[in-house]
Amino acid sequence: MRAQSLSLLRTATRCSRARPHLISSLPARRALRLSSTSAPSKGERKWSTPLAQFLGQAITTTGPISVAAYMRQCLTSELGGYYTRTPTVGEDQFGTKGDFVTSPEISQVFGELIGIWLYAEWLAQGRKEKVQIIEVGPGRGTLMDDVLRTLSSFKRMTKSIEAIYLVEASPHLQKQQALRLAGTEELEKSEVGWKAKCKYFPDCDIQWCEDIRFVPKDETATPFILAHEFFDALPIHVFQNVPASSIPASSTIMTPTGPITPKHGPTAPGNQWHELVVSPTNPYASTPNLKPGEEKPDFEMTVSKSPTPHSLYLPRMSNRYKKLEKTDDAIIEISPESLSYVSDFAVRIGGSDGAASRPSKPGSAPAAKPVSTQDAPFKKAEASGAALILDYGTTDTIPANTLRGIRHHKAVSPFVAPGLVDLSADVDFLALAESALDASDSVEVHGPVDQSFFLATMGIKERAERLLKNAKDDETRVRLEIGWKRLVDRGPNGMGKLYKAMAILPYVEGKKVRRPVGFGGDIMG
């Protein structure tokens, strides 16, 4: 997400250094004054947005909140979250006139190649029936529009599509998607949310729901799941390894697996994970490094004084985190919601039978449960379907110091103007792969590979050349030429290098591993 601003953000992240007790955010690039009160009394604090005032008052009452809670409120709060609020007339989050540009907005070729990938995978799996097309976080519907338009050329596959599901929490974006994909903003009530007839496949409904838990799980269905620039917007918890930390003898801390009480009195001082939490800034204190015209952030991150339930639980989920337990001031970012979503993808494709009954490894925390998990294992007679994830993030390291804000294509502080600034963080692809494999014994993971490699092997150059040949004017030719080359740019901060692709496919024991197209394989079937 946010293609034009990533170079600025990468530079800022590389240069950042964590301080033991305070994490400085990126300074805001643009001033914004939106007072939440029309006539504040003398001495009353002025907040940048109504959501900032709500968060500030809540934190003052209950105490600092996790970064994950802050992100969730800023992005999806009913009081004016970035994706759930209704933009003013002429305002838009996406595109050149908005805050960021995504790959489908840059070139239609991107979505067309995603459609080709789905068709190729459908062929390779033997032309399955009862196909579900699912997209999480579909934005304005641009990607799905290009995908469905492309698939409409393959009649045999389109006849097998039972339903199309869009997981979208914003009513405003639901209407935009419906207008683009169904030609109407009038949606009918359905069992999972809302529905409308697909303009490309009149016999097929497009279904909207707020959460993937509402998407039906069918043992005989073949789900094809798309997640483009979705995981980077899911909330993260941030932890710092604090030396000489201890837990008092009287501490009883509630965790997802029950209360934890020290058995032998106060713990000896040693390295402990502490959570970075969000609290209001001091309105009267000076802000270092604040440039003229830049607004002072409403909030800041500080290190919790003692371990929190999340810091006692989440860093134990993987050996990758455990290896940093003795590294002073090490910082890690973990997104439990991301792990739950990718686990859900894996279960829909391969089922949970086997993995659900697998005992936890000694000394390890329980694996992340799928967001649509049920008490009984979800069994599939045959694994089928696929998930394609495209996003930016790390491939072999744990993300650290990657929380960012973007507004008007510029890097801003994530703690300025809550609800008006888009927040995101790097995706931990290795953590996604681990969770998918833990969730189902019948899936395999391919990638991540650079977006440039994925698109090149899918034939982006050849498709672009055909479009250029048929372009009617020079303006169209220039736009097409710039667009496709931008998607595969492998410069230090180019989209082709920063963005990654990863696929989750069925695994059949005893059969030779088949590399999918786009990941080093060829079209089959």
Short mmCIF file of C-alpha atoms in Angstrom, two decimals:
data_model
loop_
_atom_site.label_atom_id
_atom_site.label_comp_id
_atom_site.label_asym_id
_atom_site.label_seq_id
_atom_site.Cartn_x
_atom_site.Cartn_y
_atom_site.Cartn_z
CA MET A 1 0.00 0.00 0.00
CA ARG A 2 1.05 3.56 -0.50
CA ALA A 3 3.46 3.09 -3.40
CA GLN A 4 4.74 6.63 -3.81
CA SER A 5 5.65 7.07 -0.15
CA LEU A 6 7.54 3.87 0.58
CA SER A 7 10.95 5.26 -0.35
CA LEU A 8 10.61 8.02 2.25
CA LEU A 9 9.39 5.53 4.82
CA ARG A 10 12.17 3.01 4.18
CA THR A 11 14.81 5.69 4.67
CA ALA A 12 13.21 6.85 7.91
CA THR A 13 12.93 3.29 9.22
CA ARG A 14 16.55 2.43 8.49
CA CYS A 15 17.72 5.55 10.30
CA SER A 16 15.50 5.09 13.37
CA ARG A 17 16.99 3.88 16.64
CA ALA A 18 14.84 2.70 19.54
CA ARG A 19 15.40 4.46 22.84
CA PRO A 20 14.89 2.47 26.03
CA HIS A 21 11.84 4.42 27.20
CA LEU A 22 10.46 6.39 24.27
CA ILE A 23 9.96 5.65 20.59
CA SER A 24 9.90 8.73 18.38
CA SER A 25 7.47 8.65 15.47
CA LEU A 26 8.06 10.09 12.02
CA PRO A 27 7.27 13.83 12.04
CA ALA A 28 4.14 14.99 10.26
CA ARG A 29 4.64 16.61 6.84
CA ARG A 30 1.47 18.60 6.74
CA ALA A 31 -0.28 20.70 9.36
CA LEU A 32 -3.89 19.92 10.18
CA ARG A 33 -6.11 21.72 12.64
CA LEU A 34 -9.52 20.18 13.13
CA SER A 35 -10.69 21.05 16.60
CA SER A 36 -13.15 18.63 18.12
CA THR A 37 -14.84 21.45 20.02
CA SER A 38 -16.19 24.65 18.56
CA ALA A 39 -15.22 26.86 21.48
CA PRO A 40 -12.69 25.27 23.83
CA SER A 41 -12.36 26.81 27.24
CA LYS A 42 -9.14 28.42 28.30
CA GLY A 43 -6.52 25.80 29.08
CA GLU A 44 -8.51 22.95 27.49
CA ARG A 45 -6.48 20.72 25.20
CA LYS A 46 -7.19 20.99 21.48
CA TRP A 47 -7.22 17.63 19.72
CA SER A 48 -6.61 17.23 15.99
CA THR A 49 -9.75 15.15 15.38
CA PRO A 50 -12.83 14.00 17.32
CA LEU A 51 -11.38 10.47 17.32
CA ALA A 52 -8.16 11.81 18.87
CA GLN A 53 -10.21 13.41 21.64
CA PHE A 54 -12.10 10.17 22.29
CA LEU A 55 -8.88 8.14 22.44
CA GLY A 56 -7.15 10.69 24.62
CA GLN A 57 -9.97 10.79 27.15
CA ALA A 58 -10.27 6.98 27.19
CA ILE A 59 -6.53 6.51 27.75
CA THR A 60 -6.52 9.12 30.49
CA THR A 61 -9.25 7.14 32.24
CA THR A 62 -8.06 3.56 31.71
CA GLY A 63 -4.34 3.87 31.01
CA PRO A 64 -2.10 3.42 27.94
CA ILE A 65 -3.31 1.10 25.17
CA SER A 66 -1.45 -1.27 22.87
CA VAL A 67 -0.36 -0.19 19.41
CA ALA A 68 -2.79 -2.78 18.04
CA ALA A 69 -5.73 -1.16 19.85
CA TYR A 70 -4.63 2.27 18.62
CA MET A 71 -4.36 1.09 15.01
CA ARG A 72 -7.73 -0.66 15.17
CA GLN A 73 -9.44 2.50 16.39
CA CYS A 74 -7.69 4.76 13.89
CA LEU A 75 -8.61 2.55 10.93
CA THR A 76 -12.03 1.10 11.75
CA SER A 77 -13.61 3.06 14.60
CA GLU A 78 -17.27 4.00 14.17
CA LEU A 79 -16.32 7.43 15.51
CA GLY A 80 -14.33 8.30 12.39
CA GLY A 81 -11.89 5.54 11.49
CA TYR A 82 -9.89 5.96 8.29
CA TYR A 83 -11.71 3.22 6.38
CA THR A 84 -15.10 3.40 8.09
CA ARG A 85 -15.80 7.13 7.97
CA THR A 86 -17.66 8.73 5.07
CA PRO A 87 -15.27 11.01 3.15
CA THR A 88 -16.31 14.55 2.41
CA VAL A 89 -17.39 15.53 -1.10
CA GLY A 90 -14.47 15.19 -3.50
CA GLU A 91 -12.33 13.33 -0.95
CA ASP A 92 -10.94 9.86 -1.60
CA GLN A 93 -8.44 7.58 0.12
CA PHE A 94 -7.28 5.92 -3.09
CA GLY A 95 -5.68 7.15 -6.31
CA THR A 96 -3.67 10.20 -7.23
CA LYS A 97 -6.24 12.51 -5.61
CA GLY A 98 -6.24 10.50 -2.39
CA ASP A 99 -3.55 9.41 0.05
CA PHE A 100 -1.96 6.49 -1.78
CA VAL A 101 -1.95 4.58 -5.06
CA THR A 102 -2.17 0.79 -5.25
CA SER A 103 -0.98 -1.49 -8.03
CA PRO A 104 -4.43 -2.04 -9.63
CA GLU A 105 -4.85 1.75 -9.83
CA ILE A 106 -1.52 2.07 -11.62
CA SER A 107 -2.22 -0.38 -14.44
CA GLN A 108 -5.07 -2.66 -15.49
CA VAL A 109 -2.47 -5.27 -16.41
CA PHE A 110 -1.92 -6.04 -12.73
CA GLY A 111 -5.48 -7.22 -12.14
CA GLU A 112 -5.58 -9.01 -15.49
CA LEU A 113 -2.54 -11.09 -14.53
CA ILE A 114 -4.09 -11.94 -11.15
CA GLY A 115 -7.12 -13.22 -13.06
CA ILE A 116 -4.86 -15.30 -15.30
CA TRP A 117 -3.16 -16.71 -12.19
CA LEU A 118 -6.51 -17.83 -10.76
CA TYR A 119 -7.46 -19.45 -14.06
CA ALA A 120 -4.10 -21.23 -14.34
CA GLU A 121 -4.44 -22.57 -10.80
CA TRP A 122 -8.00 -23.73 -11.50
CA LEU A 123 -6.71 -25.63 -14.53
CA ALA A 124 -3.80 -27.16 -12.59
CA GLN A 125 -6.18 -28.46 -9.91
CA GLY A 126 -8.37 -30.27 -12.42
CA ARG A 127 -11.12 -27.75 -13.18
CA LYS A 128 -12.90 -27.97 -9.83
CA GLU A 129 -16.59 -27.18 -9.37
CA LYS A 130 -18.18 -25.05 -6.64
CA VAL A 131 -15.59 -22.28 -6.88
CA GLN A 132 -15.67 -19.38 -4.45
CA ILE A 133 -13.85 -16.14 -5.28
CA ILE A 134 -12.99 -14.28 -2.05
CA GLU A 135 -11.18 -10.97 -1.63
CA VAL A 136 -10.33 -9.44 1.73
CA GLY A 137 -9.89 -5.67 1.82
CA PRO A 138 -11.05 -4.97 -1.76
CA GLY A 139 -10.64 -1.17 -1.63
CA ARG A 140 -12.66 0.45 -4.40
CA GLY A 141 -13.07 -2.87 -6.21
CA THR A 142 -10.56 -2.05 -8.93
CA LEU A 143 -8.60 -5.30 -8.59
CA MET A 144 -11.71 -7.50 -8.50
CA ASP A 145 -13.14 -5.67 -11.49
CA ASP A 146 -10.06 -6.44 -13.60
CA VAL A 147 -9.98 -10.03 -12.29
CA LEU A 148 -13.63 -10.75 -13.11
CA ARG A 149 -13.40 -9.05 -16.51
CA THR A 150 -10.43 -11.29 -17.33
CA LEU A 151 -12.11 -14.47 -16.04
CA SER A 152 -15.21 -13.71 -18.12
CA SER A 153 -13.19 -14.79 -21.17
CA PHE A 154 -12.87 -18.33 -19.74
CA LYS A 155 -16.43 -19.66 -19.88
CA ARG A 156 -15.68 -23.09 -18.45
CA MET A 157 -14.30 -21.58 -15.27
CA THR A 158 -17.00 -18.94 -14.91
CA LYS A 159 -19.67 -21.66 -15.01
CA SER A 160 -18.04 -23.24 -11.96
CA ILE A 161 -18.11 -20.03 -9.87
CA GLU A 162 -20.85 -20.30 -7.22
CA ALA A 163 -20.35 -16.99 -5.46
CA ILE A 164 -18.05 -14.02 -5.07
CA TYR A 165 -17.38 -12.73 -1.56
CA LEU A 166 -15.94 -9.35 -0.64
CA VAL A 167 -14.87 -8.93 2.98
CA GLU A 168 -15.36 -5.22 3.61
CA ALA A 169 -16.35 -3.42 6.83
CA SER A 170 -16.87 0.06 5.35
CA PRO A 171 -20.41 0.81 4.07
CA HIS A 172 -18.96 3.64 1.97
CA LEU A 173 -16.47 1.34 0.23
CA GLN A 174 -19.12 -1.37 -0.15
CA LYS A 175 -21.17 1.06 -2.25
CA GLN A 176 -18.15 1.99 -4.36
CA GLN A 177 -17.40 -1.68 -4.98
CA ALA A 178 -21.04 -2.43 -5.84
CA LEU A 179 -21.20 0.42 -8.32
CA ARG A 180 -18.08 -0.84 -10.05
CA LEU A 181 -18.85 -4.57 -9.98
CA ALA A 182 -22.66 -4.65 -10.13
CA GLY A 183 -23.52 -1.30 -11.68
CA THR A 184 -25.62 -0.23 -8.70
CA GLU A 185 -25.29 1.05 -5.15
CA GLU A 186 -28.57 -0.60 -4.13
CA LEU A 187 -27.71 -3.79 -2.23
CA GLU A 188 -30.10 -6.50 -1.12
CA LYS A 189 -29.98 -8.01 2.35
CA SER A 190 -28.46 -11.51 2.41
CA GLU A 191 -27.68 -14.20 4.96
CA VAL A 192 -24.07 -12.98 5.31
CA GLY A 193 -24.62 -9.26 4.80
CA TRP A 194 -25.50 -7.74 1.43
CA LYS A 195 -25.59 -8.91 -2.17
CA ALA A 196 -25.98 -7.78 -5.79
CA LYS A 197 -25.80 -9.45 -9.19
CA CYS A 198 -22.36 -9.48 -10.78
CA LYS A 199 -22.33 -7.49 -14.00
CA TYR A 200 -19.92 -9.96 -15.61
CA PHE A 201 -21.74 -13.14 -14.50
CA PRO A 202 -25.50 -12.36 -14.23
CA ASP A 203 -26.23 -15.75 -12.67
CA CYS A 204 -23.73 -15.16 -9.86
CA ASP A 205 -24.16 -13.01 -6.75
CA ILE A 206 -21.51 -10.80 -5.23
CA GLN A 207 -21.82 -11.05 -1.45
CA TRP A 208 -20.53 -8.46 1.00
CA CYS A 209 -19.76 -9.24 4.63
CA GLU A 210 -17.88 -7.45 7.39
CA ASP A 211 -15.71 -10.38 8.46
CA ILE A 212 -14.39 -13.52 6.83
CA ARG A 213 -16.13 -15.50 9.57
CA PHE A 214 -19.39 -14.85 7.74
CA VAL A 215 -18.13 -16.41 4.50
CA PRO A 216 -19.57 -19.95 4.39
CA LYS A 217 -17.13 -22.82 4.80
CA ASP A 218 -18.02 -25.79 2.63
CA GLU A 219 -16.08 -29.05 2.68
CA THR A 220 -16.69 -29.46 -1.06
CA ALA A 221 -16.00 -25.86 -2.11
CA THR A 222 -12.86 -24.65 -3.88
CA PRO A 223 -11.99 -21.19 -2.49
CA PHE A 224 -9.69 -18.82 -4.37
CA ILE A 225 -8.68 -16.07 -1.95
CA LEU A 226 -7.05 -12.74 -2.80
CA ALA A 227 -5.35 -10.50 -0.22
CA HIS A 228 -3.77 -7.51 -1.92
CA GLU A 229 -2.34 -4.89 0.45
CA PHE A 230 -4.55 -6.24 3.22
CA PHE A 231 -2.19 -7.60 5.86
CA ASP A 232 -0.16 -4.38 6.12
CA ALA A 233 -3.23 -2.63 7.55
CA LEU A 234 -3.93 -5.19 10.28
CA PRO A 235 -3.03 -4.13 13.84
CA ILE A 236 0.37 -5.01 15.28
CA HIS A 237 1.70 -5.38 18.80
CA VAL A 238 5.19 -3.97 19.38
CA PHE A 239 7.58 -5.34 22.00
CA GLN A 240 10.99 -4.26 23.29
CA ASN A 241 13.41 -6.48 25.17
CA VAL A 242 14.15 -4.72 28.45
CA PRO A 243 17.20 -5.81 30.51
CA ALA A 244 17.06 -6.01 34.32
CA SER A 245 13.27 -6.36 34.30
CA SER A 246 11.43 -8.26 37.03
CA ILE A 247 7.88 -9.24 38.01
CA PRO A 248 6.77 -8.59 41.62
CA ALA A 249 5.77 -11.59 43.73
CA SER A 250 2.16 -10.45 44.04
CA SER A 251 1.62 -10.12 40.30
CA THR A 252 -1.18 -12.22 38.82
CA ILE A 253 -1.45 -11.55 35.11
CA MET A 254 -4.31 -12.75 32.92
CA THR A 255 -3.31 -14.23 29.55
CA PRO A 256 -5.30 -15.89 26.74
CA THR A 257 -4.48 -19.27 28.31
CA GLY A 258 -5.31 -18.31 31.89
CA PRO A 259 -3.71 -16.49 34.85
CA ILE A 260 0.03 -16.50 35.35
CA THR A 261 1.33 -16.12 38.91
CA PRO A 262 5.05 -16.20 39.80
CA LYS A 263 5.73 -19.36 41.82
CA HIS A 264 8.92 -18.34 43.60
CA GLY A 265 8.41 -14.77 44.71
CA PRO A 266 9.76 -11.83 42.75
CA THR A 267 11.58 -12.84 39.61
CA ALA A 268 15.27 -12.15 39.44
CA PRO A 269 16.08 -9.16 37.23
CA GLY A 270 16.66 -10.27 33.67
CA ASN A 271 15.63 -9.71 30.09
CA GLN A 272 11.87 -9.45 29.65
CA TRP A 273 9.67 -8.43 26.75
CA HIS A 274 7.80 -5.22 27.49
CA GLU A 275 5.06 -3.86 25.26
CA LEU A 276 5.24 -0.47 23.58
CA VAL A 277 2.03 1.31 24.48
CA VAL A 278 0.33 4.48 23.27
CA SER A 279 -0.51 7.45 25.46
CA PRO A 280 -1.20 11.17 24.88
CA THR A 281 1.71 13.52 24.50
CA ASN A 282 2.23 16.31 27.00
CA PRO A 283 0.57 19.33 25.35
CA TYR A 284 2.93 21.69 27.16
CA ALA A 285 6.20 19.88 26.44
CA SER A 286 8.36 20.84 23.49
CA THR A 287 8.68 18.34 20.64
CA PRO A 288 12.24 17.86 19.38
CA ASN A 289 12.86 17.70 15.64
CA LEU A 290 9.48 19.28 14.85
CA LYS A 291 9.90 21.37 11.72
CA PRO A 292 8.06 24.64 11.05
CA GLY A 293 4.55 23.96 9.81
CA GLU A 294 4.47 20.43 11.19
CA GLU A 295 1.84 19.55 13.75
CA LYS A 296 2.68 18.11 17.12
CA PRO A 297 1.47 14.48 17.42
CA ASP A 298 -1.47 13.81 19.72
CA PHE A 299 0.08 10.56 20.98
CA GLU A 300 3.41 8.83 21.48
CA MET A 301 4.77 5.34 22.16
CA THR A 302 6.43 4.50 25.46
CA VAL A 303 7.71 1.25 26.94
CA SER A 304 5.38 -0.29 29.52
CA LYS A 305 6.80 -0.24 33.06
CA SER A 306 6.21 -3.98 33.49
CA PRO A 307 5.35 -6.90 31.22
CA THR A 308 1.78 -7.01 29.88
CA PRO A 309 -0.35 -10.10 29.12
CA HIS A 310 0.51 -9.72 25.43
CA SER A 311 4.24 -9.42 26.11
CA LEU A 312 4.17 -12.62 28.18
CA TYR A 313 2.32 -14.55 25.49
CA LEU A 314 2.94 -13.40 21.91
CA PRO A 315 6.78 -13.45 21.86
CA ARG A 316 6.60 -17.13 22.85
CA MET A 317 4.69 -18.10 19.72
CA SER A 318 7.75 -18.65 17.54
CA ASN A 319 11.38 -19.67 17.97
CA ARG A 320 12.23 -16.66 15.80
CA TYR A 321 11.23 -14.40 18.67
CA LYS A 322 12.76 -16.61 21.35
CA LYS A 323 16.19 -16.22 19.76
CA LEU A 324 16.05 -12.52 20.66
CA GLU A 325 15.13 -13.05 24.33
CA LYS A 326 18.65 -12.12 25.49
CA THR A 327 19.17 -9.25 23.06
CA ASP A 328 18.94 -5.96 24.95
CA ASP A 329 16.53 -3.40 23.44
CA ALA A 330 15.56 -5.69 20.55
CA ILE A 331 12.21 -4.69 19.01
CA ILE A 332 9.74 -7.00 17.30
CA GLU A 333 6.30 -6.51 15.76
CA ILE A 334 3.64 -9.25 15.87
CA SER A 335 0.19 -9.18 14.27
CA PRO A 336 -2.10 -11.83 15.82
CA GLU A 337 -4.94 -10.85 13.47
CA SER A 338 -2.70 -11.50 10.47
CA LEU A 339 -1.85 -14.95 11.79
CA SER A 340 -5.54 -15.70 12.37
CA TYR A 341 -6.53 -14.62 8.87
CA VAL A 342 -3.83 -16.62 7.12
CA SER A 343 -4.70 -19.64 9.27
CA ASP A 344 -8.30 -19.28 8.13
CA PHE A 345 -7.14 -19.23 4.49
CA ALA A 346 -5.19 -22.44 5.05
CA VAL A 347 -8.09 -24.22 6.74
CA ARG A 348 -10.49 -23.30 3.93
CA ILE A 349 -8.05 -24.76 1.41
CA GLY A 350 -6.79 -27.85 3.23
CA GLY A 351 -9.06 -28.35 6.21
CA SER A 352 -7.97 -28.49 9.84
CA ASP A 353 -8.31 -32.23 10.41
CA GLY A 354 -4.98 -33.40 11.76
CA ALA A 355 -3.62 -29.97 12.58
CA ALA A 356 -6.51 -29.32 14.98
CA SER A 357 -5.64 -32.39 17.04
CA ARG A 358 -1.88 -31.94 16.87
CA PRO A 359 -0.45 -31.40 20.38
CA SER A 360 1.44 -28.20 21.08
CA LYS A 361 5.19 -28.42 21.28
CA PRO A 362 6.54 -28.48 24.85
CA GLY A 363 7.07 -24.96 26.15
CA SER A 364 5.41 -23.28 23.19
CA ALA A 365 2.36 -21.07 23.16
CA PRO A 366 -0.78 -22.31 21.38
CA ALA A 367 -0.89 -21.61 17.66
CA ALA A 368 -3.06 -18.75 16.41
CA LYS A 369 -6.59 -19.98 15.78
CA PRO A 370 -8.34 -19.11 12.51
CA VAL A 371 -10.80 -16.24 12.83
CA SER A 372 -13.54 -18.60 11.64
CA THR A 373 -12.43 -21.52 13.80
CA GLN A 374 -15.00 -23.99 15.10
CA ASP A 375 -14.76 -26.50 17.93
CA ALA A 376 -14.98 -29.46 15.52
CA PRO A 377 -12.21 -29.92 12.92
CA PHE A 378 -13.09 -28.72 9.43
CA LYS A 379 -12.61 -31.75 7.19
CA LYS A 380 -12.19 -31.70 3.42
CA ALA A 381 -12.22 -34.91 1.41
CA GLU A 382 -9.72 -33.28 -0.93
CA ALA A 383 -7.71 -30.10 -0.46
CA SER A 384 -8.52 -27.53 -3.13
CA GLY A 385 -8.32 -23.82 -3.83
CA ALA A 386 -5.56 -21.28 -3.35
CA ALA A 387 -4.71 -18.01 -1.62
CA LEU A 388 -2.60 -15.31 -3.24
CA ILE A 389 -1.10 -12.66 -0.97
CA LEU A 390 0.54 -9.52 -2.39
CA ASP A 391 1.91 -6.94 0.00
CA TYR A 392 5.11 -5.30 1.19
CA GLY A 393 7.17 -6.57 4.08
CA THR A 394 10.08 -8.69 5.21
CA THR A 395 10.96 -12.13 3.86
CA ASP A 396 13.56 -13.38 6.33
CA THR A 397 13.65 -10.88 9.22
CA ILE A 398 11.19 -9.83 11.92
CA PRO A 399 9.66 -6.38 11.28
CA ALA A 400 10.76 -3.65 13.67
CA ASN A 401 10.03 0.10 13.74
CA THR A 402 7.79 -0.12 10.66
CA LEU A 403 4.58 1.56 11.90
CA ARG A 404 3.92 4.43 9.53
CA GLY A 405 1.36 7.03 8.56
CA ILE A 406 0.63 8.26 5.04
CA ARG A 407 -1.49 11.19 3.92
CA HIS A 408 -1.59 12.88 0.53
CA HIS A 409 1.22 10.56 -0.69
CA LYS A 410 3.57 11.79 2.04
CA ALA A 411 5.03 10.13 5.11
CA VAL A 412 3.50 11.56 8.29
CA SER A 413 3.53 10.63 11.95
CA PRO A 414 1.19 7.73 12.74
CA PHE A 415 0.15 9.71 15.82
CA VAL A 416 -1.14 12.79 14.02
CA ALA A 417 -4.81 13.32 13.08
CA PRO A 418 -6.19 9.87 14.00
CA GLY A 419 -8.80 8.80 11.47
CA LEU A 420 -7.49 11.05 8.72
CA VAL A 421 -4.12 9.31 8.28
CA ASP A 422 -3.67 5.81 6.85
CA LEU A 423 -1.66 3.50 9.11
CA SER A 424 0.28 0.44 8.04
CA ALA A 425 3.24 -1.76 8.98
CA ASP A 426 5.47 -4.25 7.19
CA VAL A 427 4.07 -7.75 6.70
CA ASP A 428 6.00 -10.62 8.30
CA PHE A 429 5.74 -13.14 5.45
CA LEU A 430 7.64 -15.85 7.29
CA ALA A 431 5.21 -15.61 10.21
CA LEU A 432 2.31 -15.94 7.75
CA ALA A 433 3.89 -19.03 6.21
CA GLU A 434 4.48 -20.64 9.62
CA SER A 435 0.88 -20.02 10.69
CA ALA A 436 -0.57 -21.39 7.46
CA LEU A 437 1.44 -24.61 7.75
CA ASP A 438 0.54 -24.96 11.44
CA ALA A 439 -3.17 -24.49 10.72
CA SER A 440 -3.49 -27.25 8.13
CA ASP A 441 -1.50 -30.36 7.28
CA SER A 442 -2.85 -30.25 3.73
CA VAL A 443 -1.42 -26.97 2.45
CA GLU A 444 1.97 -25.85 1.17
CA VAL A 445 3.40 -22.36 0.85
CA HIS A 446 5.26 -20.90 -2.12
CA GLY A 447 7.24 -17.69 -1.93
CA PRO A 448 7.47 -14.99 -1.05
CA VAL A 449 8.99 -13.79 -4.31
CA ASP A 450 9.54 -10.24 -5.48
CA GLN A 451 6.57 -8.71 -7.28
CA SER A 452 8.80 -8.07 -10.28
CA PHE A 453 9.54 -11.81 -10.58
CA PHE A 454 5.90 -12.77 -10.15
CA LEU A 455 4.61 -10.30 -12.75
CA ALA A 456 7.44 -10.97 -15.20
CA THR A 457 6.82 -14.71 -15.20
CA MET A 458 3.09 -14.04 -15.57
CA GLY A 459 3.85 -12.15 -18.79
CA ILE A 460 3.41 -8.50 -17.86
CA LYS A 461 5.76 -7.29 -20.58
CA GLU A 462 4.00 -9.25 -23.31
CA ARG A 463 0.56 -8.09 -22.18
CA ALA A 464 1.70 -4.47 -21.95
CA GLU A 465 3.19 -4.62 -25.46
CA ARG A 466 -0.13 -5.84 -26.84
CA LEU A 467 -1.98 -3.00 -25.15
CA LEU A 468 0.58 -0.48 -26.39
CA LYS A 469 0.17 -1.76 -29.93
CA ASN A 470 -3.58 -1.18 -29.77
CA ALA A 471 -3.40 2.18 -27.95
CA LYS A 472 -5.29 4.90 -29.78
CA ASP A 473 -3.24 7.93 -28.74
CA ASP A 474 0.13 8.95 -27.34
CA GLU A 475 -1.28 9.83 -23.92
CA THR A 476 -2.59 6.29 -23.47
CA ARG A 477 0.69 4.80 -24.64
CA VAL A 478 2.70 6.89 -22.18
CA ARG A 479 0.39 5.95 -19.30
CA LEU A 480 0.61 2.24 -20.13
CA GLU A 481 4.39 2.33 -20.54
CA ILE A 482 5.00 4.16 -17.26
CA GLY A 483 2.46 2.02 -15.38
CA TRP A 484 3.72 -1.47 -16.13
CA LYS A 485 7.38 -0.52 -15.71
CA ARG A 486 6.61 1.04 -12.35
CA LEU A 487 5.08 -2.23 -11.11
CA VAL A 488 8.27 -4.19 -11.85
CA ASP A 489 10.82 -1.52 -10.94
CA ARG A 490 13.64 -3.23 -9.06
CA GLY A 491 15.37 -0.10 -7.85
CA PRO A 492 16.19 0.16 -4.12
CA ASN A 493 12.71 1.54 -3.40
CA GLY A 494 10.91 0.25 -6.49
CA MET A 495 7.58 -1.54 -6.25
CA GLY A 496 8.96 -4.59 -8.01
CA LYS A 497 11.42 -5.14 -5.16
CA LEU A 498 9.53 -3.89 -2.10
CA TYR A 499 6.32 -5.78 -2.82
CA LYS A 500 6.18 -9.56 -2.45
CA ALA A 501 3.90 -12.37 -3.58
CA MET A 502 3.13 -15.53 -1.62
CA ALA A 503 0.77 -18.42 -2.43
CA ILE A 504 -0.93 -21.06 -0.31
CA LEU A 505 -1.85 -24.21 -2.25
CA PRO A 506 -3.16 -27.72 -1.52
CA TYR A 507 -0.57 -30.26 -0.42
CA VAL A 508 -1.05 -33.91 -1.35
CA GLU A 509 1.21 -36.31 0.51
CA GLY A 510 3.21 -38.56 -1.79
CA LYS A 511 2.83 -36.33 -4.83
CA LYS A 512 5.63 -34.27 -6.28
CA VAL A 513 5.48 -30.63 -5.25
CA ARG A 514 4.08 -28.51 -8.07
CA ARG A 515 5.34 -24.96 -8.34
CA PRO A 516 2.52 -22.64 -9.38
CA VAL A 517 2.80 -20.24 -12.28
CA GLY A 518 4.35 -16.98 -11.14
CA PHE A 519 6.54 -18.82 -8.64
CA GLY A 520 8.72 -20.75 -11.07
CA GLY A 521 6.11 -23.17 -12.44
CA ASP A 522 4.32 -23.56 -15.77
CA ILE A 523 0.65 -23.63 -16.70
CA MET A 524 -0.77 -27.14 -16.39
CA GLY A 525 -4.08 -28.82 -17.16
#
